[in-house]
Tab-separated table of C-alpha atoms and ligand atoms in Angstrom:
chain	number	residue	atom	x	y	z
J	19	MET	CA	0.000	0.000	0.000
J	20	LEU	CA	1.179	3.526	-0.731
J	21	LYS	CA	2.208	5.602	2.254
J	22	THR	CA	-0.072	8.551	2.962
J	23	ILE	CA	1.698	11.798	2.072
J	24	SER	CA	1.978	14.392	4.806
J	25	LEU	CA	2.032	17.932	3.405
J	26	GLY	CA	3.398	20.758	5.552
J	27	VAL	CA	1.704	24.108	4.976
J	28	ILE	CA	3.242	27.337	6.259
J	29	GLY	CA	0.500	29.839	7.020
J	30	GLY	CA	-2.892	29.262	8.560
J	31	GLY	CA	-5.207	31.738	6.826
J	32	GLN	CA	-8.071	31.192	4.395
J	33	LEU	CA	-5.828	30.097	1.532
J	34	GLY	CA	-4.216	27.499	3.781
J	35	SER	CA	-7.659	26.363	4.924
J	36	LEU	CA	-8.905	25.841	1.385
J	37	LEU	CA	-5.683	24.022	0.524
J	38	CYS	CA	-6.154	21.657	3.483
J	39	SER	CA	-9.737	20.880	2.419
J	40	ALA	CA	-8.537	20.016	-1.081
J	41	ALA	CA	-5.706	17.845	0.302
J	42	LYS	CA	-8.125	15.890	2.462
J	43	LYS	CA	-10.094	14.831	-0.630
J	44	LEU	CA	-6.853	13.537	-2.165
J	45	ASN	CA	-6.051	11.597	0.991
J	46	VAL	CA	-3.056	13.863	1.677
J	47	LYS	CA	-2.581	14.734	5.354
J	48	THR	CA	-1.874	18.361	6.251
J	49	VAL	CA	0.240	19.843	9.022
J	50	VAL	CA	-0.102	23.613	9.288
J	51	LEU	CA	2.593	25.814	10.817
J	52	SER	CA	1.039	29.164	11.703
J	53	ASP	CA	2.413	32.165	13.549
J	54	ASP	CA	-1.184	33.201	14.244
J	55	LYS	CA	-2.693	31.328	17.145
J	56	GLU	CA	-6.170	31.972	15.774
J	57	GLY	CA	-5.292	30.882	12.210
J	58	PRO	CA	-8.560	29.547	10.701
J	59	ALA	CA	-6.759	26.628	9.018
J	60	GLN	CA	-6.798	24.860	12.383
J	61	HIS	CA	-10.415	23.964	11.593
J	62	PHE	CA	-9.451	22.313	8.297
J	63	CYS	CA	-6.034	20.659	8.753
J	64	ASP	CA	-5.028	17.368	10.355
J	65	LYS	CA	-2.515	18.989	12.678
J	66	PHE	CA	-2.039	22.636	13.621
J	67	ILE	CA	1.246	23.858	15.073
J	68	TYR	CA	1.227	27.397	16.412
J	69	SER	CA	4.786	28.658	16.288
J	70	LYS	CA	6.949	31.650	15.502
J	71	TYR	CA	9.657	31.034	12.892
J	72	ASP	CA	12.378	31.146	15.547
J	73	ASP	CA	10.827	28.572	17.884
J	74	ASN	CA	13.276	25.798	17.205
J	75	VAL	CA	11.401	23.079	19.069
J	76	LYS	CA	8.085	23.669	17.298
J	77	VAL	CA	9.742	24.102	13.921
J	78	ARG	CA	11.614	20.806	14.388
J	79	GLU	CA	8.341	19.118	15.266
J	80	PHE	CA	6.793	20.495	12.068
J	81	ILE	CA	9.700	19.314	9.906
J	82	SER	CA	9.641	15.855	11.460
J	83	LYS	CA	5.946	15.399	10.732
J	84	VAL	CA	5.925	16.226	7.022
J	85	ASP	CA	7.194	14.829	3.720
J	86	ILE	CA	6.983	18.024	1.668
J	87	VAL	CA	6.467	21.665	2.588
J	88	THR	CA	4.483	24.325	0.780
J	89	TYR	CA	3.083	27.690	1.854
J	90	GLU	CA	-0.017	29.845	1.491
J	91	PHE	CA	1.740	33.199	1.160
J	92	GLU	CA	5.052	34.344	-0.268
J	93	ASN	CA	6.294	36.630	2.491
J	94	ILE	CA	8.111	34.010	4.521
J	95	PRO	CA	11.772	34.705	5.307
J	96	VAL	CA	13.777	32.928	2.602
J	97	ASP	CA	16.402	31.853	5.171
J	98	PHE	CA	13.675	30.025	7.056
J	99	LEU	CA	12.527	28.230	3.908
J	100	ASN	CA	16.136	27.330	3.063
J	101	LEU	CA	16.584	25.911	6.550
J	102	ILE	CA	13.584	23.627	6.045
J	103	GLN	CA	14.757	22.784	2.537
J	104	LYS	CA	17.889	21.171	4.016
J	105	GLU	CA	15.648	18.391	5.315
J	106	LYS	CA	12.389	18.427	3.421
J	107	LYS	CA	11.627	19.640	-0.070
J	108	VAL	CA	9.981	23.070	-0.187
J	109	LEU	CA	7.761	23.642	-3.233
J	110	PRO	CA	7.442	26.007	-5.011
J	111	SER	CA	11.209	26.431	-4.700
J	112	PRO	CA	12.213	29.257	-2.316
J	113	LYS	CA	14.066	30.988	-5.145
J	114	ILE	CA	10.650	32.268	-6.282
J	115	ASN	CA	9.958	33.676	-2.817
J	116	LYS	CA	13.051	35.786	-3.067
J	117	ILE	CA	11.733	37.272	-6.312
J	118	ALA	CA	8.064	37.600	-5.336
J	119	GLN	CA	8.885	39.266	-1.991
J	120	ASN	CA	10.724	42.089	-3.621
J	121	ARG	CA	9.027	44.254	-6.212
J	122	LYS	CA	12.334	45.409	-7.698
J	123	LEU	CA	13.586	41.840	-8.250
J	124	GLU	CA	10.151	40.759	-9.454
J	125	LYS	CA	9.825	43.450	-12.088
J	126	THR	CA	13.435	43.012	-13.188
J	127	PHE	CA	12.890	39.268	-13.562
J	128	VAL	CA	9.704	39.755	-15.613
J	129	ASN	CA	11.263	42.455	-17.820
J	130	GLU	CA	14.310	40.258	-18.480
J	131	LEU	CA	11.979	37.598	-19.875
J	132	GLY	CA	10.865	40.209	-22.408
J	133	ILE	CA	7.479	40.670	-20.709
J	134	ASN	CA	6.149	44.172	-20.169
J	135	THR	CA	5.302	45.775	-16.845
J	136	THR	CA	4.332	49.367	-16.198
J	137	ASP	CA	7.329	51.744	-16.224
J	138	TRP	CA	8.949	51.737	-12.822
J	139	VAL	CA	12.032	52.796	-10.932
J	140	TYR	CA	13.676	51.839	-7.645
J	141	ILE	CA	13.380	54.612	-5.023
J	142	ARG	CA	15.597	55.338	-2.006
J	143	SER	CA	14.812	59.009	-1.389
J	144	ALA	CA	12.512	61.939	-2.173
J	145	GLU	CA	15.276	63.094	-4.530
J	146	ASP	CA	14.872	59.861	-6.540
J	147	ILE	CA	11.178	60.674	-7.013
J	148	LYS	CA	11.985	64.194	-8.191
J	149	LYS	CA	14.413	62.774	-10.744
J	150	ASN	CA	11.648	60.520	-12.099
J	151	GLN	CA	8.767	62.924	-12.474
J	152	HIS	CA	7.883	61.395	-15.841
J	153	LEU	CA	6.416	58.492	-13.816
J	154	LEU	CA	3.784	60.742	-12.185
J	155	PRO	CA	0.940	60.277	-11.619
J	156	GLY	CA	2.340	57.165	-10.077
J	157	ILE	CA	2.107	54.776	-7.196
J	158	LEU	CA	4.841	54.536	-4.618
J	159	LYS	CA	4.933	50.981	-3.272
J	160	SER	CA	7.058	49.658	-0.449
J	161	ASN	CA	9.557	47.342	-2.089
J	162	THR	CA	8.772	44.477	0.270
J	163	LEU	CA	5.907	43.214	2.439
J	164	GLY	CA	2.860	44.737	0.738
J	165	TYR	CA	-0.533	43.104	0.267
J	166	ASP	CA	-4.100	44.307	-0.353
J	167	GLY	CA	-2.705	47.722	-1.222
J	168	LYS	CA	-0.869	48.113	2.077
J	169	GLY	CA	2.291	50.215	1.841
J	170	GLN	CA	1.102	52.043	-1.278
J	171	PHE	CA	0.766	55.789	-1.850
J	172	VAL	CA	-0.704	57.517	-4.876
J	173	LEU	CA	1.496	60.399	-6.040
J	174	ASN	CA	-0.320	62.701	-8.406
J	175	SER	CA	2.403	65.316	-8.213
J	176	LEU	CA	5.554	66.102	-6.256
J	177	ASP	CA	3.339	67.958	-3.748
J	178	ASP	CA	2.096	64.591	-2.527
J	179	ILE	CA	5.497	63.687	-1.130
J	180	GLN	CA	5.044	64.056	2.623
J	181	LYS	CA	7.695	66.021	4.498
J	182	ASP	CA	7.933	63.413	7.238
J	183	TRP	CA	8.722	60.521	4.896
J	184	CYS	CA	12.244	59.567	5.838
J	185	PHE	CA	12.755	56.684	3.405
J	186	THR	CA	14.114	54.266	5.951
J	187	LYS	CA	12.595	51.590	3.716
J	188	ASP	CA	13.057	51.227	-0.016
J	189	TYR	CA	10.274	51.646	-2.551
J	190	ILE	CA	9.477	51.409	-6.184
J	191	LEU	CA	7.628	54.102	-8.073
J	192	GLU	CA	5.313	52.801	-10.781
J	193	LYS	CA	3.588	54.823	-13.424
J	194	LYS	CA	-0.144	54.756	-12.822
J	195	VAL	CA	-1.715	52.605	-15.504
J	196	ASP	CA	-4.774	53.807	-17.369
J	197	LEU	CA	-6.619	50.579	-16.680
J	198	LYS	CA	-9.145	49.004	-18.980
J	199	LYS	CA	-9.268	46.012	-16.680
J	200	GLU	CA	-7.294	43.596	-14.566
J	201	ILE	CA	-6.987	39.880	-15.183
J	202	SER	CA	-5.129	37.007	-13.568
J	203	VAL	CA	-3.883	33.694	-14.848
J	204	VAL	CA	-3.589	30.739	-12.501
J	205	ILE	CA	-1.379	27.996	-13.890
J	206	ALA	CA	-0.229	24.641	-12.544
J	207	ARG	CA	3.147	23.191	-13.463
J	208	TYR	CA	4.218	19.699	-12.451
J	209	SER	CA	7.797	18.649	-11.848
J	210	ASP	CA	7.859	16.719	-15.140
J	211	GLY	CA	7.206	20.014	-16.936
J	212	THR	CA	3.519	19.404	-17.683
J	213	MET	CA	1.549	22.639	-17.507
J	214	SER	CA	-2.166	23.281	-17.400
J	215	SER	CA	-3.735	26.699	-17.075
J	216	TYR	CA	-7.106	28.064	-16.043
J	217	GLU	CA	-8.513	30.640	-18.421
J	218	PRO	CA	-7.853	34.298	-17.577
J	219	ILE	CA	-10.034	35.591	-14.764
J	220	GLU	CA	-11.306	39.170	-14.791
J	221	ASN	CA	-10.851	41.019	-11.509
J	222	VAL	CA	-12.399	44.158	-10.056
J	223	HIS	CA	-10.712	45.825	-7.069
J	224	LYS	CA	-12.226	48.277	-4.599
J	225	ASN	CA	-9.802	50.235	-2.423
J	226	GLN	CA	-7.029	48.031	-3.824
J	227	ILE	CA	-8.689	44.922	-2.371
J	228	LEU	CA	-10.137	42.306	-4.702
J	229	PHE	CA	-13.906	42.776	-4.823
J	230	LYS	CA	-15.053	40.509	-7.644
J	231	SER	CA	-13.622	37.901	-10.010
J	232	LYS	CA	-15.357	36.386	-13.002
J	233	ILE	CA	-15.027	34.087	-15.967
J	234	PRO	CA	-15.139	34.478	-18.834
J	235	ALA	CA	-13.003	37.601	-18.796
J	236	LYS	CA	-14.186	40.047	-21.443
J	237	ILE	CA	-10.966	40.172	-23.450
J	238	SER	CA	-9.925	39.499	-27.033
J	239	ASP	CA	-8.570	36.113	-28.143
J	240	LYS	CA	-5.200	37.765	-28.617
J	241	ILE	CA	-5.010	38.971	-24.998
J	242	PHE	CA	-6.374	35.626	-23.776
J	243	LYS	CA	-3.508	33.785	-25.476
J	244	GLU	CA	-0.866	36.359	-24.613
J	245	ALA	CA	-1.749	36.203	-20.902
J	246	ILE	CA	-1.551	32.411	-20.776
J	247	ASN	CA	1.663	32.370	-22.805
J	248	ASN	CA	3.264	34.882	-20.446
J	249	ALA	CA	2.269	32.820	-17.417
J	250	LYS	CA	3.704	29.691	-19.067
J	251	LYS	CA	6.928	31.486	-19.920
J	252	ILE	CA	7.323	32.625	-16.310
J	253	ALA	CA	6.590	29.165	-14.868
J	254	GLU	CA	8.897	27.496	-17.380
J	255	SER	CA	11.799	29.862	-16.767
J	256	LEU	CA	11.676	29.013	-13.048
J	257	SER	CA	11.241	25.237	-13.595
J	258	TYR	CA	8.335	25.899	-11.296
J	259	THR	CA	6.426	23.221	-9.391
J	260	GLY	CA	2.979	24.049	-8.025
J	261	VAL	CA	0.346	26.639	-8.801
J	262	LEU	CA	1.500	30.095	-9.864
J	263	THR	CA	-0.662	33.182	-10.310
J	264	VAL	CA	0.221	36.082	-12.556
J	265	GLU	CA	-1.702	39.343	-12.103
J	266	PHE	CA	-1.991	41.485	-15.227
J	267	PHE	CA	-3.117	44.975	-16.130
J	268	LEU	CA	-4.784	45.590	-19.484
J	269	THR	CA	-4.324	49.221	-20.489
J	270	LYS	CA	-6.889	51.332	-22.315
J	271	ASN	CA	-4.642	50.885	-25.406
J	272	ASP	CA	-4.831	47.101	-25.085
J	273	ARG	CA	-1.313	46.585	-23.804
J	274	LEU	CA	-0.955	43.645	-21.464
J	275	LEU	CA	1.380	44.324	-18.517
J	276	VAL	CA	2.366	42.017	-15.700
J	277	ASN	CA	1.468	43.576	-12.343
J	278	GLU	CA	2.805	40.982	-9.944
J	279	LEU	CA	3.426	37.295	-9.314
J	280	ALA	CA	2.058	35.128	-6.534
J	281	PRO	CA	3.848	31.785	-6.145
J	282	ARG	CA	0.624	30.158	-5.011
J	283	PHE	CA	-3.112	29.791	-5.459
J	284	HIS	CA	-4.859	33.155	-5.413
J	285	ASN	CA	-7.968	34.886	-4.181
J	286	SER	CA	-9.113	35.403	-7.777
J	287	GLY	CA	-8.915	31.624	-8.284
J	288	HIS	CA	-11.494	30.733	-5.636
J	289	LEU	CA	-14.086	30.308	-8.370
J	290	THR	CA	-12.051	27.372	-9.708
J	291	ILE	CA	-13.424	25.275	-6.823
J	292	GLU	CA	-16.829	25.004	-8.463
J	293	ALA	CA	-16.201	26.147	-12.033
J	294	PHE	CA	-13.556	23.601	-13.105
J	295	ASN	CA	-12.969	19.855	-12.928
J	296	ILE	CA	-10.176	20.495	-10.400
J	297	SER	CA	-9.663	23.569	-8.239
J	298	GLN	CA	-6.482	25.631	-7.946
J	299	PHE	CA	-5.982	24.038	-4.523
J	300	THR	CA	-6.320	20.489	-5.830
J	301	ALA	CA	-3.979	21.334	-8.707
J	302	HIS	CA	-1.420	22.711	-6.241
J	303	VAL	CA	-1.558	19.666	-3.973
J	304	ARG	CA	-1.265	17.356	-6.982
J	305	ALA	CA	1.745	19.246	-8.333
J	306	VAL	CA	3.740	19.671	-5.108
J	307	CYS	CA	3.008	16.107	-3.938
J	308	ASN	CA	4.053	14.778	-7.341
J	309	LEU	CA	0.696	13.121	-8.005
J	310	GLU	CA	-0.364	12.470	-11.566
J	311	SER	CA	-0.936	15.641	-13.553
J	312	LYS	CA	-4.491	16.409	-14.516
J	313	SER	CA	-5.561	18.744	-17.300
J	314	ILE	CA	-7.865	21.567	-16.336
J	315	LYS	CA	-11.343	21.774	-17.849
J	316	LYS	CA	-14.082	24.333	-17.335
J	317	ILE	CA	-17.469	23.156	-16.119
J	318	SER	CA	-19.256	26.475	-15.792
J	319	ASN	CA	-18.882	30.228	-15.975
J	320	ALA	CA	-18.795	31.900	-12.588
J	321	GLU	CA	-18.491	35.027	-10.472
J	322	MET	CA	-16.850	35.280	-7.078
J	323	TYR	CA	-17.314	38.054	-4.515
J	324	ASN	CA	-15.159	38.591	-1.448
J	325	ILE	CA	-16.984	39.141	1.825
J	326	LEU	CA	-15.215	41.729	3.959
J	327	GLY	CA	-15.505	42.633	7.628
J	328	HIS	CA	-18.989	42.773	9.110
J	329	GLU	CA	-20.666	41.825	5.807
J	330	ILE	CA	-20.128	38.235	6.927
J	331	LEU	CA	-22.799	38.552	9.613
J	332	ASP	CA	-25.601	38.957	7.038
J	333	TYR	CA	-24.239	36.159	4.871
J	334	LYS	CA	-24.282	33.777	7.814
J	335	LYS	CA	-28.055	34.213	8.023
J	336	LYS	CA	-28.741	33.905	4.297
J	337	ILE	CA	-30.298	31.004	2.455
J	338	PHE	CA	-28.451	30.216	-0.756
J	339	LYS	CA	-29.607	29.036	-4.155
J	340	LYS	CA	-28.312	25.850	-5.746
J	341	ASN	CA	-25.777	27.744	-7.861
J	342	GLU	CA	-24.413	29.790	-4.930
J	343	PHE	CA	-21.515	28.543	-2.830
J	344	PHE	CA	-20.772	30.420	0.367
J	345	TYR	CA	-17.529	30.046	2.306
J	346	ASP	CA	-17.107	31.272	5.850
J	347	TYR	CA	-13.397	31.353	6.731
J	348	GLN	CA	-14.322	31.054	10.414
J	349	LYS	CA	-12.180	33.991	11.464
J	350	LYS	CA	-12.947	35.176	14.945
J	351	GLU	CA	-12.946	38.933	14.490
J	352	PRO	CA	-14.742	40.611	11.553
J	353	ARG	CA	-12.360	43.569	11.300
J	354	GLU	CA	-12.980	46.255	8.667
J	355	GLY	CA	-11.541	45.275	5.267
J	356	ARG	CA	-10.600	41.817	6.491
J	357	LYS	CA	-11.411	38.938	4.132
J	358	MET	CA	-13.992	36.921	6.093
J	359	GLY	CA	-15.431	34.697	3.391
J	360	HIS	CA	-16.441	34.557	-0.251
J	361	ILE	CA	-19.328	33.487	-2.424
J	362	THR	CA	-19.110	31.894	-5.841
J	363	ILE	CA	-22.118	32.021	-8.141
J	364	LEU	CA	-22.177	29.653	-11.104
J	365	LYS	CA	-23.485	31.245	-14.299
J	366	ASP	CA	-24.568	29.998	-17.714
Y	415	LIG	P1	-0.798	44.108	-3.587
Y	415	LIG	O1	0.522	43.458	-3.330
Y	415	LIG	O2	-1.305	44.903	-2.448
Y	415	LIG	O3	-1.796	43.179	-4.231
Y	415	LIG	P2	-0.690	45.409	-6.192
Y	415	LIG	O4	0.570	45.974	-6.752
Y	415	LIG	O5	-1.251	44.206	-6.851
Y	415	LIG	O6	-0.419	45.206	-4.650
Y	415	LIG	O7	-1.784	46.567	-6.153
Y	415	LIG	C1	-3.112	46.356	-5.707
Y	415	LIG	C2	-4.092	46.974	-6.707
Y	415	LIG	O8	-3.862	48.400	-6.827
Y	415	LIG	C3	-3.959	46.451	-8.123
Y	415	LIG	O9	-4.631	45.234	-8.296
Y	415	LIG	C4	-4.567	47.613	-8.916
Y	415	LIG	O10	-5.973	47.600	-8.818
Y	415	LIG	C5	-4.056	48.832	-8.177
Y	415	LIG	N1	-2.746	49.248	-8.757
Y	415	LIG	C6	-1.531	48.871	-8.331
Y	415	LIG	N2	-0.541	49.386	-9.096
Y	415	LIG	C7	-1.151	50.121	-10.050
Y	415	LIG	C8	-0.653	50.904	-11.148
Y	415	LIG	N3	0.649	51.042	-11.401
Y	415	LIG	N4	-1.588	51.515	-11.924
Y	415	LIG	C9	-2.913	51.390	-11.675
Y	415	LIG	N5	-3.427	50.680	-10.662
Y	415	LIG	C10	-2.558	50.039	-9.839
Y	416	LIG	MG1	-1.819	42.347	-6.173
C-alpha cells in the first residue's frame, strides 16, 4: 500500500484552509505551521502547530511530521525556507519567494523575460522621485511586504510627497496605468514540466482589495492567449512546481502588462473550486506532492465576490440558491476590510 503523504503548509489563513480541504479529498494529510494562534486553518487541517519562525522546538516538530512543505503566502523569510529545505523539499522552490517578496527583483525578472510591466524605478529618497517625475501620476509601493494595497501611496504630483517621509525603507515608483481592466492567470506546473492553465479571470478591485472575479473575462482572443503564454513562460523559466498566479493589467490601449506574481493559489482563483474539474488548490496539492498531472477543464462560468468585515454577519443568516456557494473562513474577528469569506455564483 502507498504511504499517505503528509504535506506541511506554512500559514494558517483562508488560503491554507482551502488548501487543506482540497488535500483531504486527495487523501493527503496536512500539518499547518502558523504564527497566528487563531489561524482559521486549524479547523481544516489534520494537525495545527502554532509557532513563531524562531521557535526551534516547534519548527523541528513540524519538519519531522511532514514529507513536503508548501506555503499559502510568499512573504516568509527565505532563510527560514532554506533551513527547512535542508531536510524536506519546499515547493514552489524558495528561489521564487526571493523574487516575489521584492518588487524590484520581481519586475526586473519579468522584464528580463521580455514581458512588459508598467514603467517603474527603484526609489531610495525623495530626490529619486523628483528625478523621475515622468512616472507621475504614479504609485509609490514599499519594495517588500505589501498586500491588499498596504504600503502604497498615490502620487499625483511632487506635492504629494510628505515632508515626514524619511525613506528608511526602499520603494518602487510605478507609473499609474490607465486601466481598462485587470486579469489574472492561474497555472499549474508539475515537476515533469507538464503545464495546465485556467482561463484568464477578470478582476475588479475596490480600495485596492479584490472585490469581484469572473469568468469568462471580457478580453480578445489575442489577450487571452498572450496572458496564458506569459504565465507559461514565467513558470517554465523558473522550472516551477505548483500553482502560480500572474496578475496582469490591461491598459486602455490594449497593452498587457504584468502587475505581480504570486507563487501560489490566489484569491481570484477561488471560483475554480466550483467552475472547473479540479480547483487551484487540488492542482497545487497534486503538483507539489508529485501526483499524476491532470488537465484543467471548465465546467461552468462563474463570479466570485469577497466578503469583507462585518458583511459576513448577514451572509451567515442567508439562504443560498443551488448555484451559490458560500464560504465562511471562520475567522474570529470581523475587522474592517478583512477577508472573512467569499461566495461563488455559477453562471450559464
Ligand atoms: P498588492 O501586493 O497589495 O496586491 P498590487 O501591486 O497588486 O499590490 O496593487 C493592488 C491593486 O492596486 C492592483 O490590483 C490595482 O488595482 C491597483 N494598482 C496597483 N498598481 C497600479 C498601477 N501602477 N496603476 C494602476 N493601478 C494600480
Ligand atoms: Mg496584487
